[in-house]
Tab-separated table of C-alpha atoms in Angstrom:
chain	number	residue	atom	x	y	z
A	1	UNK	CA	4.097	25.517	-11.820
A	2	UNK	CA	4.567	25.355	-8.153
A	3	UNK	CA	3.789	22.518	-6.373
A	4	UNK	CA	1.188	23.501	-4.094
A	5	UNK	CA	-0.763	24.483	-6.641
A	6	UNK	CA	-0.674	20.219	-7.383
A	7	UNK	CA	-2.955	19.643	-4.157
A	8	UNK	CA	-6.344	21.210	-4.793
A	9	UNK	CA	-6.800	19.905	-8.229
A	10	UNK	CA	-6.146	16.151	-6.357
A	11	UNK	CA	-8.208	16.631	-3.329
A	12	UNK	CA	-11.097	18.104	-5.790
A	13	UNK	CA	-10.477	15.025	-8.266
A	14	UNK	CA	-10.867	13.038	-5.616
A	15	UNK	CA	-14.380	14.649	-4.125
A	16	UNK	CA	-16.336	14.812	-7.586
A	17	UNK	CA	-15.013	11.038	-9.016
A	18	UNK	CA	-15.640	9.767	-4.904
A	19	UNK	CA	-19.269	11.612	-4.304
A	20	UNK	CA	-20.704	11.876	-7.504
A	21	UNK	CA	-19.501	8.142	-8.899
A	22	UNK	CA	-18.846	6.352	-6.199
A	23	UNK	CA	-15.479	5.898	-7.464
A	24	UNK	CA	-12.362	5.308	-5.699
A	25	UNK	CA	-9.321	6.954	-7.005
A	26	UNK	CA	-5.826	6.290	-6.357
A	27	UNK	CA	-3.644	9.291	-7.606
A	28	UNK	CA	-0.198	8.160	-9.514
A	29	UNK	CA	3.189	9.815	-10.010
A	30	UNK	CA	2.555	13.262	-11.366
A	31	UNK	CA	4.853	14.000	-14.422
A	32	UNK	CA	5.563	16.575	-17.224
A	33	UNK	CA	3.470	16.832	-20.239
A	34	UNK	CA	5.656	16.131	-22.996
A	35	UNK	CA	3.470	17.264	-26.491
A	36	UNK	CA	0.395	18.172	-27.236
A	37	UNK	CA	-1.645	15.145	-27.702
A	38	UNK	CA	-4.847	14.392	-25.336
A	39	UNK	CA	-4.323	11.613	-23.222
A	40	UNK	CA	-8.109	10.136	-23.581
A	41	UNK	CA	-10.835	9.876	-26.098
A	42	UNK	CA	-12.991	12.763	-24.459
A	43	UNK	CA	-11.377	15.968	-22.987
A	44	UNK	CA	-12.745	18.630	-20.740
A	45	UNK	CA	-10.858	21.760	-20.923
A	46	UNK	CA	-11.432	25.328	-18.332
A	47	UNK	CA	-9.393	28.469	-18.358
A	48	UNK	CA	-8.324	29.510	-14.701
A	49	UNK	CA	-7.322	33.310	-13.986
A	50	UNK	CA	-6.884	35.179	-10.557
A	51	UNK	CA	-4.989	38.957	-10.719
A	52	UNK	CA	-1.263	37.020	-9.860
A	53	UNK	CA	-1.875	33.769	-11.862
A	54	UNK	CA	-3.451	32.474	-15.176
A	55	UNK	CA	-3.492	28.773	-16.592
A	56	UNK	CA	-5.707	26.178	-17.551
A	57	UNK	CA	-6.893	22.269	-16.425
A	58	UNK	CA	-7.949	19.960	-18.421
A	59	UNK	CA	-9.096	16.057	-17.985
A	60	UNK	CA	-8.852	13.209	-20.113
A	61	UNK	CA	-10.856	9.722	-20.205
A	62	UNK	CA	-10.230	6.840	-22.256
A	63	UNK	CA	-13.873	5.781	-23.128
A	64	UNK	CA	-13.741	2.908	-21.614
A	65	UNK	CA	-13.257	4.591	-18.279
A	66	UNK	CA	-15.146	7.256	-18.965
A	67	UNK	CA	-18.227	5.325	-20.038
A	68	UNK	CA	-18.028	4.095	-16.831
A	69	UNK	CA	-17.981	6.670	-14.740
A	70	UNK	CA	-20.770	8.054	-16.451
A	71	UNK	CA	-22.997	4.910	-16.282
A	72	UNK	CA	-22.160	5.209	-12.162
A	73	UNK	CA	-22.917	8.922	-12.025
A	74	UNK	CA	-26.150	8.532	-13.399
A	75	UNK	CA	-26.993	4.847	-11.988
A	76	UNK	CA	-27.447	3.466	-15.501
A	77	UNK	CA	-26.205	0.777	-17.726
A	78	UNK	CA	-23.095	1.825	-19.439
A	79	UNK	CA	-23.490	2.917	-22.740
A	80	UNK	CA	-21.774	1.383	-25.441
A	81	UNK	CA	-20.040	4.449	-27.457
A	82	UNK	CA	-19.521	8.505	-26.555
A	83	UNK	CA	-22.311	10.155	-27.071
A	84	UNK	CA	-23.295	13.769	-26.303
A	85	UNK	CA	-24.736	12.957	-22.875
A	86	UNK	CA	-21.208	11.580	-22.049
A	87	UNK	CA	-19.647	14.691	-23.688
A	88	UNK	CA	-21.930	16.945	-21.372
A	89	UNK	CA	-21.054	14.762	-18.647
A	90	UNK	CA	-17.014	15.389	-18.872
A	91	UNK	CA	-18.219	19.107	-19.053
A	92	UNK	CA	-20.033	18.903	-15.754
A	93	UNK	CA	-16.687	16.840	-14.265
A	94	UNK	CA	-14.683	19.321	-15.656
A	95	UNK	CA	-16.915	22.165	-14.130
A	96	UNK	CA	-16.937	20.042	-10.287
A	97	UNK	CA	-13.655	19.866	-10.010
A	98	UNK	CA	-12.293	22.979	-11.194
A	99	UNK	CA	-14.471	24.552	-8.839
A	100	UNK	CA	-13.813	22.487	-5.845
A	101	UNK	CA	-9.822	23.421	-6.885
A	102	UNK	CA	-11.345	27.245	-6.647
A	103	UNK	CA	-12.465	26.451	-2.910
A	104	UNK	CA	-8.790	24.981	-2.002
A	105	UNK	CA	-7.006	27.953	-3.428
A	106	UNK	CA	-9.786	30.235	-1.717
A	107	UNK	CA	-8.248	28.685	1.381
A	108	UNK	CA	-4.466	29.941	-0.106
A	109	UNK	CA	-5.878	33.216	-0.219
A	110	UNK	CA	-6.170	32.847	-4.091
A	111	UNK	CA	-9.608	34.050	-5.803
A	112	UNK	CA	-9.583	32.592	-9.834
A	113	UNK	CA	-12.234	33.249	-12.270
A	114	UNK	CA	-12.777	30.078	-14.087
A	115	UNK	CA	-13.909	30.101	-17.965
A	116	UNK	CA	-16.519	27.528	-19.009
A	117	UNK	CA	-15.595	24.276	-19.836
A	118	UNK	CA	-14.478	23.607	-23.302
A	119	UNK	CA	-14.880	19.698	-24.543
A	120	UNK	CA	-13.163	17.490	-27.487
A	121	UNK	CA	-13.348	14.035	-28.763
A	122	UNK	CA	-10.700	11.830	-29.979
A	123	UNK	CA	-7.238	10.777	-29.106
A	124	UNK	CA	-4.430	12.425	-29.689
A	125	UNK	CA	-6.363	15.714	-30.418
A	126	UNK	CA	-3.804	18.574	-29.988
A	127	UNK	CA	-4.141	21.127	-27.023
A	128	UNK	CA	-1.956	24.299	-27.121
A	129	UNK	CA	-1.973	25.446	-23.226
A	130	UNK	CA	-2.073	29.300	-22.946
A	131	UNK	CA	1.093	29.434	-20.692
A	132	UNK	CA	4.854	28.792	-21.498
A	133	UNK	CA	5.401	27.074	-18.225
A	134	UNK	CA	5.573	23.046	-17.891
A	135	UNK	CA	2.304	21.104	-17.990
A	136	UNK	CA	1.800	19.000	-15.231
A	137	UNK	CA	0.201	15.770	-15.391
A	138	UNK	CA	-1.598	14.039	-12.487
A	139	UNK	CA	-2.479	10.124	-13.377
A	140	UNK	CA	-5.589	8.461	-11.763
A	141	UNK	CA	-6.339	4.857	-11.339
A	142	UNK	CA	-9.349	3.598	-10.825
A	143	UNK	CA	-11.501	0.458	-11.388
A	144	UNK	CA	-12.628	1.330	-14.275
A	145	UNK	CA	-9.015	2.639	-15.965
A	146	UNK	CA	-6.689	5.594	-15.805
A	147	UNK	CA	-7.239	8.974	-16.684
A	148	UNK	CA	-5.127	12.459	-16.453
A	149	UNK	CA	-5.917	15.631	-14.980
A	150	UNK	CA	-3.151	18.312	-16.841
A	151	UNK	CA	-2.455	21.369	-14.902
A	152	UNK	CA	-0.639	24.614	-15.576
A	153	UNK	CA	-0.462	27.805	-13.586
A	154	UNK	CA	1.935	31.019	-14.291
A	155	UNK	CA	2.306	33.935	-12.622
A	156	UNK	CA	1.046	36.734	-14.567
């Protein structure tokens, strides 16, 4: 995966978690995916396709981190356990941010049709990319924990 391609899922990241959360993200050292495994105990997964390239994203809260997040988005109490208005809420995360990455690349001169969000529960739940190239991994810290955003894009 080229490297540019690393900057509009970060600045987009950054956006949704920032705006919609009011949570302030500091990105880690990317690195490459080695496995299958999710990261986190909920997953958001989208299917990304223009006419040169093809790939997916996918994100990846622990549920402590996630419940968080969630509890800020909607200006609630956290919950106590993942529930299906947490599991809808990765969706909708999922669905932000792979669309503000569709703006950046828009700016590339890159136009991707994005799937709709697939979502899983439980750790170490095995995702099978649809490309052969390298999945990279972009860590996240925040206050309330660390979470991945995984990211792989091949030329057709």
């Amino acid at each position: 995966m080229k490297a540019e391609y690393l900057n509009p899922f970060v600045h987009a990241t950054k956006n949704v978690l920032e705006t919609m959360a009011q949570t302030k993200l500091t990105g880690q050292k990317p690195y490459l995916k080695e496995g299958v495994s999710t990261y986190g105990d909920v997953t958001g997964i989208i299917g990304m396709a223009s006419e040169s390239v093809e790939g997916s994203m996918t994100i990846s809260f622990p549920s402590a981190c996630i419940l968080q997040i969630v509890s800020r988005m909607l200006m609630e109490e956290p919950k106590a356990t993942i529930d299906h208005d947490i599991v809808d809420a990765v969706g909708e995360i999922t669905n932000m941010i792979c669309g503000g990455a569709k703006a950046e690349f828009g700016k590339l001169g890159m136009s991707f049709n994005l799937a709709t969000p697939t979502m899983v529960t439980g750790k170490g739940v095995e995702i099978h990319h649809h490309s052969d190239v390298p999945i990279i991994v972009l860590p996240f810290q925040t206050d309330c924990g660390t979470f991945v955003l995984e990211a792989n894009l091949a030329s057709k």
